[in-house]
CSV table of C-alpha atoms in Angstrom, one decimal:
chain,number,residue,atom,x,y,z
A,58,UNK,CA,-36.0,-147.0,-164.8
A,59,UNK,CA,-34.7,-146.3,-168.3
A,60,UNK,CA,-37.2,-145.4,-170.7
A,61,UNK,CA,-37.4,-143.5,-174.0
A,62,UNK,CA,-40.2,-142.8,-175.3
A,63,UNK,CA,-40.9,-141.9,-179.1
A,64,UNK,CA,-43.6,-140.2,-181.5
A,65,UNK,CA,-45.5,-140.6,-183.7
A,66,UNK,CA,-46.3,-144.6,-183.9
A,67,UNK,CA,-47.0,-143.9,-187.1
A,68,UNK,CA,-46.3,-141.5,-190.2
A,69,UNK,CA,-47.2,-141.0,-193.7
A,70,UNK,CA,-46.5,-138.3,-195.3
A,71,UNK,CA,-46.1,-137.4,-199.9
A,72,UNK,CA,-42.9,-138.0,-201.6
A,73,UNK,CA,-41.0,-134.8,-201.2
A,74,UNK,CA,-42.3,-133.7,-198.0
A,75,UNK,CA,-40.8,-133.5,-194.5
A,76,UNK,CA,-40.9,-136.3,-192.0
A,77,UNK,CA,-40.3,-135.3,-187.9
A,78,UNK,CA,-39.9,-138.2,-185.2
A,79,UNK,CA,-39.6,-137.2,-181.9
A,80,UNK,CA,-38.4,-139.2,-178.8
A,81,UNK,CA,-37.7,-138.2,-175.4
A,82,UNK,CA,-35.6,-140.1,-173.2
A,83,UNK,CA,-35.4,-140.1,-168.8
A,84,UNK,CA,-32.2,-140.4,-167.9
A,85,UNK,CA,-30.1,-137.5,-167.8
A,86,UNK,CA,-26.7,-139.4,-168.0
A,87,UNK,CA,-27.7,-140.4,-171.3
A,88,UNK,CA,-25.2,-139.1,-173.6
A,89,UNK,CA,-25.3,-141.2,-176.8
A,90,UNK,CA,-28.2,-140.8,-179.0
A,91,UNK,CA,-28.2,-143.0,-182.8
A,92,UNK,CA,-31.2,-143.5,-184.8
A,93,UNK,CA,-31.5,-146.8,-186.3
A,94,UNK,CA,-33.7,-147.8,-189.8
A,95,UNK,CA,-35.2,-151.0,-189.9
A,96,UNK,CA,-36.9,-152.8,-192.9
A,97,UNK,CA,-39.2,-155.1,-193.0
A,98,UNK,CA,-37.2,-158.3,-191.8
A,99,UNK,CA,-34.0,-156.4,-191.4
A,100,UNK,CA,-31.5,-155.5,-189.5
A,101,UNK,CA,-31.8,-152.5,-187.7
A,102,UNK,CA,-29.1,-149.8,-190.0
A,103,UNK,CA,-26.9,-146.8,-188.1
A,104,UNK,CA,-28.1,-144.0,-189.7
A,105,UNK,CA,-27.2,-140.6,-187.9
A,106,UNK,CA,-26.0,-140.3,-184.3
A,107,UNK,CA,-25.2,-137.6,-182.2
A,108,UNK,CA,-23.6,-136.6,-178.6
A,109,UNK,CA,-24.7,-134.5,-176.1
A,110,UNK,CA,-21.9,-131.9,-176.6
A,111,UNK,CA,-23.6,-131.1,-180.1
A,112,UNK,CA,-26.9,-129.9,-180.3
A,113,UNK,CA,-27.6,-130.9,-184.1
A,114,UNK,CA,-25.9,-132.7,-186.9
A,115,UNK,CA,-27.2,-133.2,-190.5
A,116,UNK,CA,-26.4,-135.8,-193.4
A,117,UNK,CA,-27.4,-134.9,-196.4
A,118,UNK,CA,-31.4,-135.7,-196.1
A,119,UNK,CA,-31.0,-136.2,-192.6
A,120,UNK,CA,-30.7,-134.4,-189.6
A,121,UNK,CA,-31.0,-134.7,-185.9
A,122,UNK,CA,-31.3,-132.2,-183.3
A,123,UNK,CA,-30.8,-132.7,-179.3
A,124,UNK,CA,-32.1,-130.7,-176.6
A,125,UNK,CA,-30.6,-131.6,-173.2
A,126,UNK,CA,-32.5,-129.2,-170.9
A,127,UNK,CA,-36.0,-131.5,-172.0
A,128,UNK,CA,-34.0,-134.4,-172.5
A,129,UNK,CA,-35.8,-135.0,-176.1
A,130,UNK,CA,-34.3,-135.3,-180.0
A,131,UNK,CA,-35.8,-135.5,-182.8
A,132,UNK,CA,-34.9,-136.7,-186.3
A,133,UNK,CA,-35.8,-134.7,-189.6
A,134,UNK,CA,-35.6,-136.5,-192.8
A,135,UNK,CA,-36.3,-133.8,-196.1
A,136,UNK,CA,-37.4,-134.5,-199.0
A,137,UNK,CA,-38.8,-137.7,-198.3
A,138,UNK,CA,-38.2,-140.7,-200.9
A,139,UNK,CA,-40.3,-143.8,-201.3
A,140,UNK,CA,-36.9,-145.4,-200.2
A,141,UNK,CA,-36.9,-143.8,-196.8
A,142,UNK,CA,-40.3,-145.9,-195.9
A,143,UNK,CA,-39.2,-148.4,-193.1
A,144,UNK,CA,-39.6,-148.3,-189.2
A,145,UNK,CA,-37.4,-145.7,-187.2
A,146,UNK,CA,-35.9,-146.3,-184.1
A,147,UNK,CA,-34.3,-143.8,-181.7
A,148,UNK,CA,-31.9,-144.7,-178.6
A,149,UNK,CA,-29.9,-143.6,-175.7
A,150,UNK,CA,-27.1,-144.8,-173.8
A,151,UNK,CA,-24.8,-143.6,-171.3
A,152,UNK,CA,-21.6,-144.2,-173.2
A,153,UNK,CA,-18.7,-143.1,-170.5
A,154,UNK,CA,-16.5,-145.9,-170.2
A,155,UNK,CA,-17.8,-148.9,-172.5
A,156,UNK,CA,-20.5,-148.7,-174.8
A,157,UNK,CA,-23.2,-149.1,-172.4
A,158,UNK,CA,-26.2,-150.8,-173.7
A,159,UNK,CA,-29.0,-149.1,-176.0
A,160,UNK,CA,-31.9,-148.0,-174.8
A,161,UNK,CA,-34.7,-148.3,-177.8
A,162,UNK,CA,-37.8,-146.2,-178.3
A,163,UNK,CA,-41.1,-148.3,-179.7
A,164,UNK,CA,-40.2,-147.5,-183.3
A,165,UNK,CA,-42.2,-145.0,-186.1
A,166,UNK,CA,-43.4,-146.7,-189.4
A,167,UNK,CA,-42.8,-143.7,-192.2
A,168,UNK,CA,-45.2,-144.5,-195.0
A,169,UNK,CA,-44.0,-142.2,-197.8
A,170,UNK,CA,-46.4,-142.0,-200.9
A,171,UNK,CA,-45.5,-141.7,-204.3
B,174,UNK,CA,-17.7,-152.8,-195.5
B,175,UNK,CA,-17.2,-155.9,-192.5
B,176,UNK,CA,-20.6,-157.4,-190.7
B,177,UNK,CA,-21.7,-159.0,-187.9
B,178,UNK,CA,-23.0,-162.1,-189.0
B,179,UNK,CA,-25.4,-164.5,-187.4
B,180,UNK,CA,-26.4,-168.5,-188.0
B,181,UNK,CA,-28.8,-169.8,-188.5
B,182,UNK,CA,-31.2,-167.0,-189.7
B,183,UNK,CA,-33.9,-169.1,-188.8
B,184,UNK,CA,-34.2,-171.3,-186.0
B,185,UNK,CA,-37.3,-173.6,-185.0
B,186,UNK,CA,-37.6,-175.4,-181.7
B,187,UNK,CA,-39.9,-177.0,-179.6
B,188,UNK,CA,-40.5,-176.0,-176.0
B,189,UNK,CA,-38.0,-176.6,-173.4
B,190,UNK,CA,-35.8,-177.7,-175.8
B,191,UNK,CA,-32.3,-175.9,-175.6
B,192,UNK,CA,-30.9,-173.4,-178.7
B,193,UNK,CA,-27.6,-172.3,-179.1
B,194,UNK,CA,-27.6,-168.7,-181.2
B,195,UNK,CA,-24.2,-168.1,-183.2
B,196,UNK,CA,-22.6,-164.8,-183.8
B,197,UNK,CA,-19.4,-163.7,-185.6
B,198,UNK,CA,-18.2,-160.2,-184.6
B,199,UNK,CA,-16.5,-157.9,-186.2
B,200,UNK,CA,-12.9,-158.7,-186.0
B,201,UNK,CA,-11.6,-156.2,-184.4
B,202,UNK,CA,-14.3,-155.4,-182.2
B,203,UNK,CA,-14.3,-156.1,-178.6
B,204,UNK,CA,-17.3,-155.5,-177.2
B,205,UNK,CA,-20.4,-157.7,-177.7
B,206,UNK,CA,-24.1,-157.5,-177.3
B,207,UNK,CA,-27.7,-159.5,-177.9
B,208,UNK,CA,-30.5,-158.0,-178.2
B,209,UNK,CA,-34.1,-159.2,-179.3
B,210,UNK,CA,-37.1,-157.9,-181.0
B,211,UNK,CA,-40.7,-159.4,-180.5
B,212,UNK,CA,-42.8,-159.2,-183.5
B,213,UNK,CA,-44.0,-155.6,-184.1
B,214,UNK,CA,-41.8,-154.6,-180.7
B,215,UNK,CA,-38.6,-152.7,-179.9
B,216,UNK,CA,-35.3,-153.9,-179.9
B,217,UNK,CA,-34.5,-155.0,-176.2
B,218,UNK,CA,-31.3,-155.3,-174.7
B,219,UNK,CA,-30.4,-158.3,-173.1
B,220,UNK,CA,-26.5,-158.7,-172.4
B,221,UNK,CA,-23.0,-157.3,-172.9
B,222,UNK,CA,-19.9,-158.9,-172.7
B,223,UNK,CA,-16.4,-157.7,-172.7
B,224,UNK,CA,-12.9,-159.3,-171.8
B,225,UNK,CA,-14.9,-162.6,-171.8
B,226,UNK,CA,-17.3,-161.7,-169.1
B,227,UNK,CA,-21.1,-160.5,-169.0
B,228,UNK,CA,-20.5,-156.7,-167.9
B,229,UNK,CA,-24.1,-156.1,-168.1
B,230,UNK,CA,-27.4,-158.1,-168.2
B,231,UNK,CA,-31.1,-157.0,-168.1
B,232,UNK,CA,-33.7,-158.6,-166.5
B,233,UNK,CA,-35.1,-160.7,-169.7
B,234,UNK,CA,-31.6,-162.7,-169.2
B,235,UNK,CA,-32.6,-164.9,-166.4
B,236,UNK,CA,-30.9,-168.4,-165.7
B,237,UNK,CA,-32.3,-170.1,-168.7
B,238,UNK,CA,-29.5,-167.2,-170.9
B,239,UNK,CA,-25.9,-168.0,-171.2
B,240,UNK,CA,-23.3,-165.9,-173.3
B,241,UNK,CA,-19.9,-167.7,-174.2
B,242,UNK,CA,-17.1,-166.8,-176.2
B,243,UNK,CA,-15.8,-169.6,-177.2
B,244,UNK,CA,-12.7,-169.1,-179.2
B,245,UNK,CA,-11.8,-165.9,-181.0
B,246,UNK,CA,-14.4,-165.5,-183.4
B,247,UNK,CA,-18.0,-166.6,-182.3
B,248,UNK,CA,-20.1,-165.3,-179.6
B,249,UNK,CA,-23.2,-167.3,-178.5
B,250,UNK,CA,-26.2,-167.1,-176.7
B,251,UNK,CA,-27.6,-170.4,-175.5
B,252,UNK,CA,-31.3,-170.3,-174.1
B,253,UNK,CA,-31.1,-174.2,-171.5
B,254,UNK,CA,-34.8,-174.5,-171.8
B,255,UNK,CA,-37.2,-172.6,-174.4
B,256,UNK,CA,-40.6,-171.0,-173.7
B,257,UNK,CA,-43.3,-170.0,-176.3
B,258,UNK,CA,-42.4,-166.0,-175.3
B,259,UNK,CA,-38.6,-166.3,-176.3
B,260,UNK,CA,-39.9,-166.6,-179.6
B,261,UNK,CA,-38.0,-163.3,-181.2
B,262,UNK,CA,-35.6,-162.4,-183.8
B,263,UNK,CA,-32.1,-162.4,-181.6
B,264,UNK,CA,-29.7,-159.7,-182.8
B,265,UNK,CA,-26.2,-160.1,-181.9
B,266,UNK,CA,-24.4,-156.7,-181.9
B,267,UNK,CA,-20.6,-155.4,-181.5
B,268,UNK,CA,-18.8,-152.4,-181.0
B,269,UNK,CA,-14.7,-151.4,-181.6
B,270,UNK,CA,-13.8,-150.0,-178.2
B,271,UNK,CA,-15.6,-148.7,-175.4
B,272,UNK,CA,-16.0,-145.1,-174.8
B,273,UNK,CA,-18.7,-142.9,-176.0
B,274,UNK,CA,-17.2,-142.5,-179.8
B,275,UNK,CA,-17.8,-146.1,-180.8
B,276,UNK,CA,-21.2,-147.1,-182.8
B,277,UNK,CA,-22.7,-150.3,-182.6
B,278,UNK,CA,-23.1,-152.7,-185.6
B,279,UNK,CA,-26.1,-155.2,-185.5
B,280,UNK,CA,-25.9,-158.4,-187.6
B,281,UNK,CA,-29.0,-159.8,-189.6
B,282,UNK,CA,-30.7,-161.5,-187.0
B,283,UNK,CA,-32.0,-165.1,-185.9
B,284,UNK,CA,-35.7,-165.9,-185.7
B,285,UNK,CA,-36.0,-168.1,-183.4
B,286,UNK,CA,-39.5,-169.8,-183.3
B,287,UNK,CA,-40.8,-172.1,-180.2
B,288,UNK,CA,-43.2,-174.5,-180.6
């Protein structure tokens, strides 16, 4: 069935530094990819999406980048704040007609150090 | 910037008892979702519903989940008879329009907690 798998479960990394999440889904309909942030008791939060006509997109802090031919993407956030510590969660749907439903990885805890 | 809003936040039950899970969608969205989270899990999708009909369910929503729409503001989720592993935080989600340019907007959640 659907699946998406993401990496690492975990990561900590020094204010300032880089953080990398990776997540690779099986469906190659999938077209739809957002990454969601979730704090502690939360809501999960939009906070970068991309399509599978663009191979990378950046915000600011935040970019992700999407490689159809291995079905993976991956999420860069740069110089990491304190702020930016919360679980991550990456998704895919096939979004042709409808929003079809999301298909959530198992979620990264970022630790990020002062 | 409009929400999706949810009552009760927090909802306690006891076992085969029936909860009824309240939503308030965007207003002009037309496409609406649940979706749960166990503890320490990923978010799960359970249903979607458009033009007042389930267009999509997974296999968590057996015959024990309902969906209604009631009037033109609240979306529910009604579970008939609770068991100890429904106990989740229940996020009700909506989207604009279909099509693959629309996002989805989660509201704050209900933990719901059987007994």
């Amino acid at each position: 069935g659907e699946n998406v798998e993401q990496h690492p479960s975990t990561l900590s990394v020094q204010e300032g530094d880089s953080a990398v999440i990776k997540c690779t889904y099986s469906d190659s309909a999938s077209n739809y990819f957002p990454w969601y942030k979730q704090e502690l008791g939360k809501r999960p939060q939009l906070i970068i999406d991309i399509r599978s006509n663009v191979g990378e997109k950046k915000d600011q802090r935040i970019a992700v980048t999407l490689n159809k031919t291995a079905k993976h993407f991956s999420l860069h956030i740069t110089e990491t704040q304190p702020e930016d510590s919360a679980v991550y969660f990456c998704a895919a749907s096939k979004a042709y007609r409808g929003t079809d439903k999301l298909i959530f990885g198992t979620g990264t805890r970022l630790q990020v150090f002062p | 910037e409009p929400e999706v809003t949810q009552t009760p936040s927090h909802q306690v039950t006891q076992m085969g008892q029936e909860v009824i899970l309240r939503c308030v969608p965007i207003s002009n969205h037309l496409y609406f979702y649940w979706y749960r989270q166990i503890l320490g899990q990923k978010v799960e999708f359970l249903v979607s519903f458009y033009n007042n009909e389930i267009s999509e369910k997974s296999e968590i929503f057996d015959d024990q989940f309902s969906v209604e729409r009631p009037d033109g503001s609240n979306f529910t989720l009604k579970i008939r008879s609770t068991k100890l592993e429904d106990s989740a935080m229940y996020f009700c989600a909506s989207s604009r329009t279909g099509g693959s340019n629309e996002k989805l907007f989660f509201g704050s959640g209900t933990q719901l907690s059987v007994l």
